[in-house]
Amino acid sequence: MADGGNYYNEHDDRTAPQFRNRKGKGSNKGRSYDRSRRDRQRGSQSGGFGGPGPRSRLEDTDADVTMSDSSQDNSSQHRFNPYERSFRKGGDGRFERDRRQGKGGGGGRGGGRGGDRGGGGNGGGRSRSGWFKVTIPHGRKYDKKWLLPALQNICSVPFTAVQFYVDQNRVHFYVDESSVATALHKCTHKITDTDGYKVEVHVNPSAPPSFLLADLKPEHLEHLRQCMAKRFDGSQQALDLNNIRTDPDLVSQNIEVVLNRKTNMEAVMKIIEENIPELTGLNLSNNRIHKLDELTNLVTKAPNLKTLNLSHNELKSDRELEKVKGLKLVELWLNRNPLCDLFKDQASYISAVRQKFPRLLKLDGHDLPAPIGFDVETPTIIPPCKGSCFGSDEIKVLILQFLTQYYSIYDSGDRQPLLDAYHDGASLSLTTPYSTQNPSRSSLGEYHKDTRNLKRIKDSTVRFRLLKHTRLNVVAFLNELPKTQHDIASFNVDVNTFTNTLLSFTVSGVFKEVAVDGKSRESTMAFSRVFVTVPAGNSGLCIVNDQLFIRMATTEEIRRAFVAPAPTPSSSPVPTLTAPQQEMLTAFSQKSGMNLEWSQKCLLDNEWDFNKAAQVFTQLKTDGKIPEVAFTK
Amino acid sequence: TSVTVDFRTHVDQSCRYSEEFVNIYYDCMDKKRRNLTRLYLDKATLVWNGNAVSGQDALNEFFESLPSSEFQLQTLDCQPVHEQATQGQTTLLVVTGGTVKFEGNKQRFFNQNFLLTLQTEVQLI
């Protein structure tokens, strides 16, 4: 066939004589839309599809035409009549654009449409892609085995429901013929369900169901890999994926690799990661790329990448580059992307790009002026975390002695004896992190009540009230707090300052809230407490200020805490987990989303039977019986 | 009686001071790192995740070497320190908490506390 029936114009097979004059093909509104957009952005005058130079040239070659022609007809992807299929396949640009718009579009935007292409009809108008999405608004409650036959029974046209799926309360499936769409549309409110309600059926034109579009089968992936291998220049460690979609090797195998599709790009990235992580140059030009999400991993998986060519794509904003900002690029090509037009001048363009890639020396083929000396290497290393800092051994002994005594009383169940630890004029206050959670459902609920956070509480009377003053008030307050068990072994102590009259230190660690009333759930919390003390009696300390900050412990903290068996007899021994149990715990935590503490509880309660625990969990979750704290990590 | 009133006033003032202080401190920390050491007394000690840093020079060096930061203060509390500990020098205990993101690192929680001696608004940590 002459190249009128070429790749992008197949749907106009019927109007072959118009092949050269793409303008004349304007009966397809998408085409004209397409063209104008491209022309504006790429400055290309090649009419018709208006793509960048190379693509137009390819279009004009017979070789390309022949291949694409035959491929379309024979492709295994295409199960339906050639006319419909070719229409759908007409130019991936439009294909993709359909998807973005969400609908194949009905109505004539650019002039009348030739014939009856999409079928048009009251099934929701025409569908450029030829597909329609059927939605049953409350379909979730129906058994698919009831619903589909019920529809088929009353639908005047037999149909196959493609990609049936549930989305919240709705049920969707796809059909690919307009006659079917129309017929189904007529079925609305014709079926009565077992509750007496009429089943609603909505039908709208839509983009093709996703499964058809995207995934590459394993054998395709292998071909892709080989194709990429051919395009890899080992001497330069550079990979050229320019316009990969038209690669003869792929096209001849009917493999469609379109890099602006997430799954296709992901597949390519994976192949790079697994085969050529040493990559230094990557050319992705001419691939209609509009997002760089899938390239983020390159930062870690191909850390040597220095040259990146993204020219002739559809990147709309320089913000896309944020996603690959970690790459230490020396050379970058961005020309012929919509984003280039956003900058008022060259200088701001260069500046914006350089901000993301400070080491850049070449942009769009031009050498950049040397960066104005700013220190590219800003420190990013923070000092390693060290353990306790006592300042001196004497003080260490003093403090440890004090803490041991203090916490043995604190954890004993009666905090009254702490009166001896506090000065008459002592002050105490408590702070918890701000939380929007319902306090009654939070394990920190008991503490939230009395939290003194000056960022949140502005009333001076309230602020005053929340500061417990004089030791009687202090200890009375402490006695009302839940029973605790501290992991003294895990305490970290930092001495803030000391003078003859003052010793101030900060203690941090974790503690468990002990369940007094037989409830099995225990929460682990982390605290940071500042003690300001004065010397007392014989080598003792007396507290004048006590500030306590409490939050939920992180998963890591819980894991590390209470490693040694707790000293007091009332505590339950920490079960040591076997390796398989550890694995099961990690898996259960990941799948359920619950933190390790709760996951372990669940597994324990169900005798480490993963499936049983999972069932119980799911049931409880559906019943809304699992508190939010179970999910805080 | 009068003692209580004084204490109440004391507490009120402390709260206000501490609010002002933390604004200045974290603003310096994030945006004018070099000015930060001015807030520390000569003999001040900073203990940072177990690393002890004393004296202006060491403090200067320490803060220079810390990556640039973005602190988000979420909790603040403050108590006047009992005079017995300070021998009459008005001192405040200020305790903060929130999140911080250091350049090149992921966001973390932080807790920090200060002992402020109100002479010329310098602090002793």
Coordinates of N, CA and C in Angstrom, one line a residue, chain A residues 266-471:
Chain A
E266 N 9.6 1.3 33.1 CA 10.1 0.5 34.3 C 10.9 -0.7 33.8
A267 N 10.4 -1.3 32.7 CA 11.0 -2.5 32.2 C 12.4 -2.1 31.7
V268 N 12.5 -1.0 31.0 CA 13.8 -0.6 30.4 C 14.7 -0.2 31.6
M269 N 14.2 0.4 32.6 CA 15.1 0.8 33.7 C 15.6 -0.5 34.4
K270 N 14.8 -1.4 34.5 CA 15.1 -2.7 35.2 C 16.2 -3.4 34.4
I271 N 16.1 -3.4 33.1 CA 17.1 -4.0 32.3 C 18.4 -3.3 32.4
I272 N 18.4 -2.0 32.5 CA 19.6 -1.2 32.7 C 20.2 -1.6 34.1
E273 N 19.4 -1.6 35.1 CA 19.9 -1.9 36.5 C 20.6 -3.2 36.5
E274 N 19.9 -4.2 35.8 CA 20.5 -5.6 35.9 C 21.6 -5.8 35.0
N275 N 21.7 -5.1 33.9 CA 22.7 -5.5 32.9 C 23.9 -4.4 32.8
I276 N 23.5 -3.2 32.9 CA 24.5 -2.2 32.7 C 24.5 -1.1 33.7
P277 N 24.7 -1.5 35.0 CA 24.7 -0.4 36.0 C 25.8 0.6 35.9
E278 N 26.8 0.2 35.1 CA 28.0 1.1 34.9 C 27.7 2.2 33.9
L279 N 26.5 2.3 33.4 CA 26.1 3.2 32.4 C 26.5 4.7 32.7
T280 N 27.1 5.3 31.7 CA 27.5 6.7 31.9 C 26.7 7.6 31.0
G281 N 26.2 7.1 29.9 CA 25.4 8.0 29.0 C 24.1 7.3 28.7
L282 N 23.0 8.1 28.7 CA 21.7 7.5 28.3 C 21.0 8.5 27.4
N283 N 20.5 8.0 26.3 CA 19.8 8.9 25.4 C 18.3 8.4 25.3
L284 N 17.5 9.3 25.8 CA 16.0 8.9 25.8 C 15.2 9.9 25.0
S285 N 15.9 10.5 24.0 CA 15.2 11.5 23.2 C 14.2 10.9 22.3
N286 N 13.2 11.7 21.9 CA 12.2 11.2 21.0 C 11.4 10.1 21.5
N287 N 11.0 10.2 22.7 CA 10.2 9.1 23.2 C 8.8 9.5 23.8
R288 N 8.5 10.7 23.6 CA 7.3 11.3 24.1 C 7.2 11.2 25.7
I289 N 8.3 11.3 26.3 CA 8.3 11.1 27.7 C 7.8 12.4 28.4
H290 N 6.9 12.3 29.3 CA 6.4 13.5 30.0 C 6.6 13.4 31.5
K291 N 7.0 12.3 32.0 CA 7.3 12.2 33.4 C 8.6 11.4 33.6
L292 N 9.3 11.8 34.7 CA 10.5 11.1 34.9 C 10.5 10.2 36.2
D293 N 9.3 9.9 36.6 CA 9.1 9.1 37.9 C 9.9 7.8 37.8
E294 N 9.9 7.2 36.7 CA 10.5 5.8 36.7 C 12.0 5.9 36.6
L295 N 12.5 7.1 36.4 CA 14.0 7.3 36.4 C 14.6 7.5 37.7
T296 N 13.8 7.7 38.7 CA 14.4 8.0 40.0 C 15.4 7.0 40.5
N297 N 15.1 5.8 40.3 CA 16.1 4.8 40.8 C 17.4 4.8 40.1
L298 N 17.5 5.4 39.0 CA 18.8 5.5 38.3 C 19.8 6.2 39.2
V299 N 19.4 7.0 40.1 CA 20.3 7.7 41.0 C 21.1 6.7 41.8
T300 N 20.5 5.7 42.2 CA 21.2 4.7 43.0 C 21.7 3.5 42.1
K301 N 20.9 3.2 41.1 CA 21.2 2.0 40.4 C 22.2 2.2 39.2
A302 N 22.3 3.5 38.8 CA 23.3 3.8 37.7 C 24.0 5.0 38.2
P303 N 24.7 4.9 39.2 CA 25.3 6.1 39.8 C 26.3 6.8 39.0
N304 N 26.9 6.1 38.0 CA 27.9 6.7 37.1 C 27.3 7.5 36.0
L305 N 26.0 7.6 35.9 CA 25.4 8.3 34.8 C 25.8 9.8 34.8
K306 N 26.5 10.2 33.7 CA 26.9 11.6 33.6 C 26.3 12.3 32.5
T307 N 25.8 11.6 31.5 CA 25.2 12.3 30.3 C 23.8 11.8 30.1
L308 N 22.9 12.7 30.0 CA 21.5 12.3 29.9 C 20.9 13.1 28.8
N309 N 20.3 12.5 27.8 CA 19.6 13.2 26.7 C 18.1 13.0 26.8
L310 N 17.4 14.0 27.1 CA 16.0 14.0 27.2 C 15.3 14.9 26.2
S311 N 16.1 15.2 25.2 CA 15.5 16.2 24.2 C 14.4 15.5 23.4
H312 N 13.6 16.4 22.8 CA 12.5 15.9 21.9 C 11.6 15.0 22.7
N313 N 11.2 15.5 23.9 CA 10.2 14.8 24.6 C 9.1 15.7 25.1
E314 N 8.3 15.3 26.0 CA 7.1 16.1 26.4 C 7.2 16.5 27.9
L315 N 8.4 16.8 28.3 CA 8.5 17.3 29.7 C 8.0 18.7 29.8
K316 N 7.1 18.8 30.7 CA 6.4 20.1 30.8 C 6.9 21.1 31.8
S317 N 7.7 20.6 32.7 CA 8.1 21.5 33.7 C 9.5 21.0 34.2
D318 N 10.3 22.0 34.6 CA 11.6 21.6 35.1 C 11.5 20.9 36.5
R319 N 10.3 21.0 37.0 CA 10.1 20.2 38.3 C 10.3 18.7 38.1
E320 N 10.0 18.3 36.9 CA 10.2 16.8 36.6 C 11.7 16.4 36.9
L321 N 12.6 17.4 36.7 CA 14.0 17.0 36.9 C 14.3 16.8 38.4
E322 N 13.4 17.3 39.2 CA 13.6 17.0 40.7 C 13.7 15.5 40.9
K323 N 13.0 14.8 40.1 CA 13.0 13.3 40.3 C 14.3 12.6 40.1
V324 N 15.2 13.3 39.3 CA 16.5 12.7 39.1 C 17.6 13.6 39.5
K325 N 17.3 14.4 40.4 CA 18.2 15.5 40.8 C 19.5 14.9 41.5
G326 N 19.4 13.7 42.0 CA 20.6 13.1 42.6 C 21.6 12.7 41.6
L327 N 21.3 12.7 40.3 CA 22.3 12.3 39.3 C 23.4 13.3 39.2
K328 N 24.6 12.9 39.1 CA 25.7 13.8 39.0 C 26.0 14.1 37.6
L329 N 25.1 14.7 36.9 CA 25.2 15.0 35.5 C 26.2 16.0 35.1
V330 N 26.9 15.7 34.1 CA 27.9 16.7 33.5 C 27.3 17.2 32.2
E331 N 26.5 16.4 31.6 CA 26.0 16.8 30.3 C 24.5 16.5 30.2
L332 N 23.7 17.4 29.8 CA 22.2 17.2 29.8 C 21.6 17.8 28.6
W333 N 20.7 17.1 28.0 CA 20.0 17.7 26.8 C 18.5 17.7 27.2
L334 N 18.0 18.9 27.0 CA 16.6 19.1 27.3 C 15.8 19.8 26.2
N335 N 16.5 20.2 25.1 CA 15.9 21.0 24.1 C 14.7 20.2 23.5
R336 N 13.8 21.0 22.9 CA 12.6 20.4 22.3 C 11.7 19.7 23.4
N337 N 11.6 20.3 24.5 CA 10.6 19.9 25.5 C 9.8 21.1 25.8
P338 N 8.5 20.9 26.1 CA 7.7 22.1 26.4 C 8.3 22.9 27.5
L339 N 9.0 22.3 28.5 CA 9.5 23.1 29.6 C 10.4 24.2 29.2
C340 N 11.1 24.0 28.0 CA 12.0 25.1 27.6 C 11.3 26.4 27.3
D341 N 10.1 26.3 26.9 CA 9.3 27.5 26.6 C 8.9 28.3 27.8
L342 N 9.0 27.7 29.0 CA 8.6 28.3 30.2 C 9.5 29.4 30.7
F343 N 10.7 29.4 30.2 CA 11.7 30.3 30.7 C 11.8 31.6 29.9
K344 N 11.9 32.7 30.6 CA 11.8 33.9 29.8 C 13.1 34.2 29.1
D345 N 14.2 33.6 29.6 CA 15.4 33.8 28.9 C 16.4 32.6 29.1
Q346 N 17.4 32.6 28.4 CA 18.4 31.6 28.5 C 19.0 31.5 29.9
A347 N 19.3 32.6 30.4 CA 19.9 32.6 31.7 C 19.1 32.0 32.8
S348 N 17.8 32.2 32.8 CA 17.0 31.6 33.9 C 16.8 30.1 33.6
Y349 N 16.8 29.8 32.4 CA 16.7 28.3 32.0 C 18.0 27.6 32.5
I350 N 19.1 28.2 32.2 CA 20.3 27.5 32.7 C 20.4 27.5 34.2
S351 N 20.0 28.6 34.8 CA 20.1 28.7 36.2 C 19.2 27.6 36.9
A352 N 18.0 27.5 36.4 CA 17.1 26.5 36.9 C 17.6 25.1 36.8
V353 N 18.2 24.8 35.7 CA 18.7 23.4 35.4 C 19.9 23.2 36.3
R354 N 20.7 24.2 36.4 CA 22.0 24.0 37.2 C 21.7 23.9 38.7
Q355 N 20.6 24.4 39.1 CA 20.2 24.3 40.5 C 20.1 22.8 40.8
K356 N 19.6 22.1 39.9 CA 19.3 20.7 40.1 C 20.6 19.9 39.9
F357 N 21.4 20.4 39.0 CA 22.6 19.6 38.6 C 23.8 20.5 38.7
P358 N 24.3 20.7 39.8 CA 25.3 21.7 40.0 C 26.6 21.4 39.2
R359 N 26.8 20.1 38.9 CA 28.1 19.8 38.2 C 28.0 19.9 36.7
L360 N 26.8 20.4 36.3 CA 26.6 20.4 34.8 C 27.6 21.3 34.1
L361 N 28.2 20.8 33.0 CA 29.1 21.6 32.2 C 28.5 21.9 30.8
K362 N 27.6 21.0 30.4 CA 27.1 21.2 29.0 C 25.6 21.0 29.0
L363 N 24.9 22.0 28.5 CA 23.4 21.9 28.4 C 23.0 22.1 26.9
D364 N 22.2 21.1 26.4 CA 21.7 21.2 25.1 C 22.9 21.4 24.1
G365 N 24.0 20.8 24.4 CA 25.1 20.8 23.5 C 26.0 22.0 23.6
H366 N 25.6 22.9 24.5 CA 26.5 24.1 24.6 C 27.2 24.0 25.9
D367 N 28.5 24.5 25.9 CA 29.3 24.5 27.1 C 28.7 25.6 28.0
L368 N 28.6 25.3 29.2 CA 28.1 26.3 30.2 C 29.2 27.1 30.7
P369 N 28.9 28.4 31.0 CA 30.0 29.2 31.7 C 30.2 28.5 33.0
A370 N 31.4 28.7 33.5 CA 31.8 28.0 34.8 C 30.8 28.5 35.8
P371 N 30.4 27.6 36.7 CA 29.5 28.0 37.8 C 30.2 29.1 38.7
I372 N 29.4 30.1 39.1 CA 29.9 31.1 40.0 C 30.3 30.4 41.3
G373 N 31.5 30.5 41.7 CA 32.0 29.7 42.7 C 31.1 29.6 43.9
F374 N 30.4 28.6 44.0 CA 29.7 28.3 45.3 C 30.2 26.9 45.7
D375 N 30.1 26.7 46.9 CA 30.6 25.4 47.4 C 29.7 24.3 47.1
V376 N 30.0 23.5 46.1 CA 29.1 22.5 45.8 C 29.0 21.4 46.9
E377 N 30.2 21.2 47.5 CA 30.2 20.2 48.5 C 29.8 20.7 49.8
T378 N 28.6 20.8 50.1 CA 28.2 21.2 51.4 C 28.1 20.0 52.3
P379 N 28.4 20.2 53.6 CA 28.4 19.1 54.4 C 27.1 18.4 54.5
T380 N 27.1 17.1 54.5 CA 25.9 16.3 54.6 C 26.0 15.3 55.7
I381 N 27.1 15.3 56.3 CA 27.3 14.2 57.3 C 27.1 14.8 58.7
I382 N 26.3 14.2 59.4 CA 26.1 14.6 60.8 C 26.9 13.7 61.8
P383 N 27.3 14.3 62.9 CA 28.2 13.6 63.8 C 27.5 12.3 64.2
P384 N 28.3 11.3 64.3 CA 27.7 10.0 64.7 C 27.1 10.1 66.1
C385 N 26.1 9.3 66.3 CA 25.4 9.3 67.6 C 26.2 8.5 68.6
K386 N 26.6 9.2 69.7 CA 27.3 8.5 70.7 C 26.4 8.2 71.9
G387 N 26.9 7.4 72.8 CA 26.1 7.0 73.9 C 26.1 8.1 75.0
S388 N 25.9 7.7 76.2 CA 25.8 8.7 77.3 C 27.0 9.5 77.4
C389 N 26.8 10.7 77.9 CA 27.9 11.6 78.0 C 27.9 12.1 79.5
F390 N 28.7 11.6 80.3 CA 28.6 12.0 81.7 C 29.5 13.1 82.1
G391 N 30.6 13.3 81.4 CA 31.5 14.3 81.8 C 32.6 13.8 82.8
S392 N 32.2 13.1 83.7 CA 33.2 12.5 84.7 C 32.6 11.3 85.3
D393 N 33.6 10.5 85.8 CA 33.1 9.2 86.4 C 32.4 9.4 87.7
E394 N 32.8 10.4 88.4 CA 32.1 10.7 89.7 C 30.6 11.0 89.4
I395 N 30.5 11.9 88.5 CA 29.1 12.3 88.2 C 28.3 11.1 87.7
K396 N 29.0 10.3 86.9 CA 28.3 9.1 86.3 C 27.8 8.2 87.4
V397 N 28.6 8.0 88.4 CA 28.2 7.1 89.5 C 27.0 7.7 90.2
L398 N 27.2 9.0 90.5 CA 26.2 9.7 91.2 C 24.8 9.6 90.5
I399 N 24.8 9.9 89.2 CA 23.6 9.9 88.5 C 23.0 8.5 88.3
L400 N 23.8 7.5 88.1 CA 23.3 6.2 87.9 C 22.6 5.7 89.2
Q401 N 23.3 6.0 90.3 CA 22.7 5.6 91.5 C 21.4 6.3 91.7
F402 N 21.3 7.5 91.5 CA 20.1 8.3 91.6 C 19.0 7.7 90.7
L403 N 19.3 7.4 89.5 CA 18.3 6.9 88.6 C 17.8 5.5 88.9
T404 N 18.7 4.7 89.4 CA 18.3 3.4 89.8 C 17.3 3.4 90.9
Q405 N 17.6 4.3 91.9 CA 16.7 4.4 93.0 C 15.4 5.0 92.5
Y406 N 15.5 6.1 91.8 CA 14.3 6.8 91.3 C 13.4 5.9 90.6
Y407 N 13.9 5.2 89.6 CA 13.0 4.4 88.8 C 12.5 3.1 89.4
S408 N 13.2 2.7 90.4 CA 12.7 1.5 91.1 C 11.4 1.9 91.9
I409 N 11.4 3.1 92.4 CA 10.2 3.6 93.0 C 9.1 3.9 92.0
Y410 N 9.6 4.6 90.9 CA 8.7 5.1 89.9 C 7.9 3.9 89.3
D411 N 8.6 2.8 89.1 CA 7.9 1.6 88.5 C 7.2 0.7 89.5
S412 N 7.3 1.0 90.8 CA 6.9 0.1 91.8 C 5.4 0.0 91.9
G413 N 4.6 1.0 91.5 CA 3.2 1.0 91.6 C 2.7 2.0 92.6
D414 N 3.6 2.5 93.5 CA 3.3 3.6 94.4 C 4.4 4.6 94.3
R415 N 4.1 5.7 93.8 CA 5.2 6.7 93.6 C 5.3 7.7 94.8
Q416 N 4.5 7.5 95.8 CA 4.6 8.4 97.0 C 6.0 8.6 97.5
P417 N 6.7 7.5 97.7 CA 8.1 7.7 98.3 C 9.0 8.7 97.5
L418 N 8.5 9.0 96.3 CA 9.4 10.0 95.5 C 9.4 11.3 96.1
L419 N 8.5 11.6 97.1 CA 8.5 12.9 97.8 C 9.9 13.2 98.3
D420 N 10.6 12.2 98.7 CA 12.0 12.4 99.2 C 13.0 12.8 98.1
A421 N 12.6 12.6 96.9 CA 13.5 12.9 95.8 C 13.4 14.4 95.4
Y422 N 12.3 15.0 95.7 CA 12.0 16.3 95.2 C 12.2 17.4 96.3
H423 N 12.6 18.5 95.8 CA 12.7 19.7 96.7 C 11.3 20.3 96.9
D424 N 11.2 20.9 98.0 CA 9.9 21.5 98.4 C 9.3 22.4 97.2
G425 N 10.2 23.1 96.6 CA 9.7 24.1 95.6 C 9.9 23.5 94.2
A426 N 9.9 22.2 94.1 CA 10.1 21.6 92.8 C 9.0 21.9 91.8
S427 N 9.4 21.9 90.5 CA 8.4 22.0 89.4 C 8.5 20.8 88.5
L428 N 7.3 20.5 87.9 CA 7.3 19.4 86.9 C 6.3 19.7 85.8
S429 N 6.7 19.4 84.6 CA 5.7 19.5 83.6 C 5.9 18.4 82.6
L430 N 4.9 18.1 81.8 CA 4.9 17.0 80.9 C 4.5 17.5 79.5
T431 N 5.2 17.0 78.5 CA 4.8 17.3 77.1 C 4.7 16.1 76.2
T432 N 3.7 16.1 75.4 CA 3.6 15.0 74.4 C 3.5 15.6 73.0
P433 N 3.9 14.9 72.0 CA 3.8 15.5 70.7 C 2.4 15.8 70.3
Y434 N 2.3 16.8 69.5 CA 0.9 17.2 69.0 C 0.4 16.0 68.2
S435 N -0.9 15.7 68.4 CA -1.5 14.7 67.6 C -2.9 15.0 67.3
T436 N -3.3 14.7 66.0 CA -4.7 15.0 65.7 C -5.5 13.8 66.0
Q437 N -4.9 12.7 66.5 CA -5.6 11.5 66.8 C -6.6 11.8 67.9
N438 N -7.7 11.0 67.9 CA -8.6 11.1 69.0 C -7.9 10.5 70.3
P439 N -7.8 11.4 71.3 CA -7.0 11.0 72.5 C -7.5 9.7 73.1
S440 N -8.8 9.4 73.1 CA -9.2 8.2 73.7 C -8.7 7.0 73.0
R441 N -8.3 7.1 71.8 CA -7.9 6.0 71.0 C -6.4 5.9 71.0
S442 N -5.7 6.9 71.6 CA -4.3 6.8 71.5 C -3.7 6.3 72.8
S443 N -2.7 5.5 72.7 CA -2.0 5.0 73.9 C -1.5 6.2 74.8
L444 N -1.3 7.3 74.2 CA -0.7 8.4 74.9 C -1.8 9.2 75.6
G445 N -3.1 8.7 75.5 CA -4.2 9.5 75.9 C -4.1 10.0 77.4
E446 N -3.5 9.1 78.2 CA -3.4 9.5 79.6 C -2.4 10.7 79.8
Y447 N -1.5 10.7 78.9 CA -0.5 11.8 79.0 C -0.9 13.1 78.2
H448 N -1.7 12.8 77.2 CA -2.1 14.0 76.4 C -2.9 15.0 77.2
K449 N -3.6 14.4 78.2 CA -4.5 15.3 79.0 C -3.7 16.4 79.6
D450 N -2.5 16.1 80.1 CA -1.8 17.1 80.8 C -0.6 17.7 80.1
T451 N -0.6 17.6 78.8 CA 0.5 18.0 78.0 C 0.7 19.5 78.1
R452 N 1.9 20.0 78.3 CA 2.1 21.4 78.4 C 3.0 21.8 77.2
N453 N 2.3 22.3 76.2 CA 3.0 22.6 75.0 C 2.8 24.1 74.6
L454 N 3.7 24.9 74.9 CA 3.5 26.4 74.7 C 3.3 26.8 73.3
K455 N 3.5 25.9 72.4 CA 3.2 26.2 71.0 C 1.8 26.1 70.7
R456 N 1.1 25.3 71.6 CA -0.3 25.1 71.3 C -1.2 25.8 72.3
I457 N -0.7 25.9 73.5 CA -1.5 26.5 74.6 C -1.0 27.9 74.8
K458 N -1.9 28.8 74.6 CA -1.4 30.2 74.7 C -2.0 31.0 75.9
D459 N -3.0 30.4 76.5 CA -3.6 31.0 77.7 C -2.7 30.9 78.9
S460 N -2.4 32.0 79.5 CA -1.4 32.0 80.6 C -1.9 31.3 81.8
T461 N -3.2 31.3 82.0 CA -3.7 30.6 83.2 C -3.6 29.1 83.0
V462 N -3.9 28.6 81.8 CA -3.8 27.2 81.5 C -2.3 26.8 81.6
R463 N -1.5 27.7 81.1 CA -0.1 27.3 81.1 C 0.4 27.2 82.5
F464 N -0.1 28.1 83.4 CA 0.3 28.0 84.8 C -0.2 26.8 85.5
R465 N -1.4 26.5 85.2 CA -2.1 25.3 85.8 C -1.3 24.0 85.5
L466 N -0.9 24.0 84.3 CA -0.3 22.7 83.8 C 1.1 22.5 84.4
L467 N 1.7 23.5 85.0 CA 3.0 23.4 85.6 C 2.8 23.0 87.0
K468 N 3.2 21.7 87.4 CA 3.0 21.3 88.8 C 4.0 21.8 89.7
H469 N 3.6 22.5 90.7 CA 4.6 23.2 91.5 C 4.4 22.8 93.0
T470 N 5.5 22.6 93.6 CA 5.7 22.1 95.0 C 5.6 20.6 94.9
R471 N 6.4 20.0 95.8 CA 6.6 18.5 95.6 C 5.4 17.7 95.9

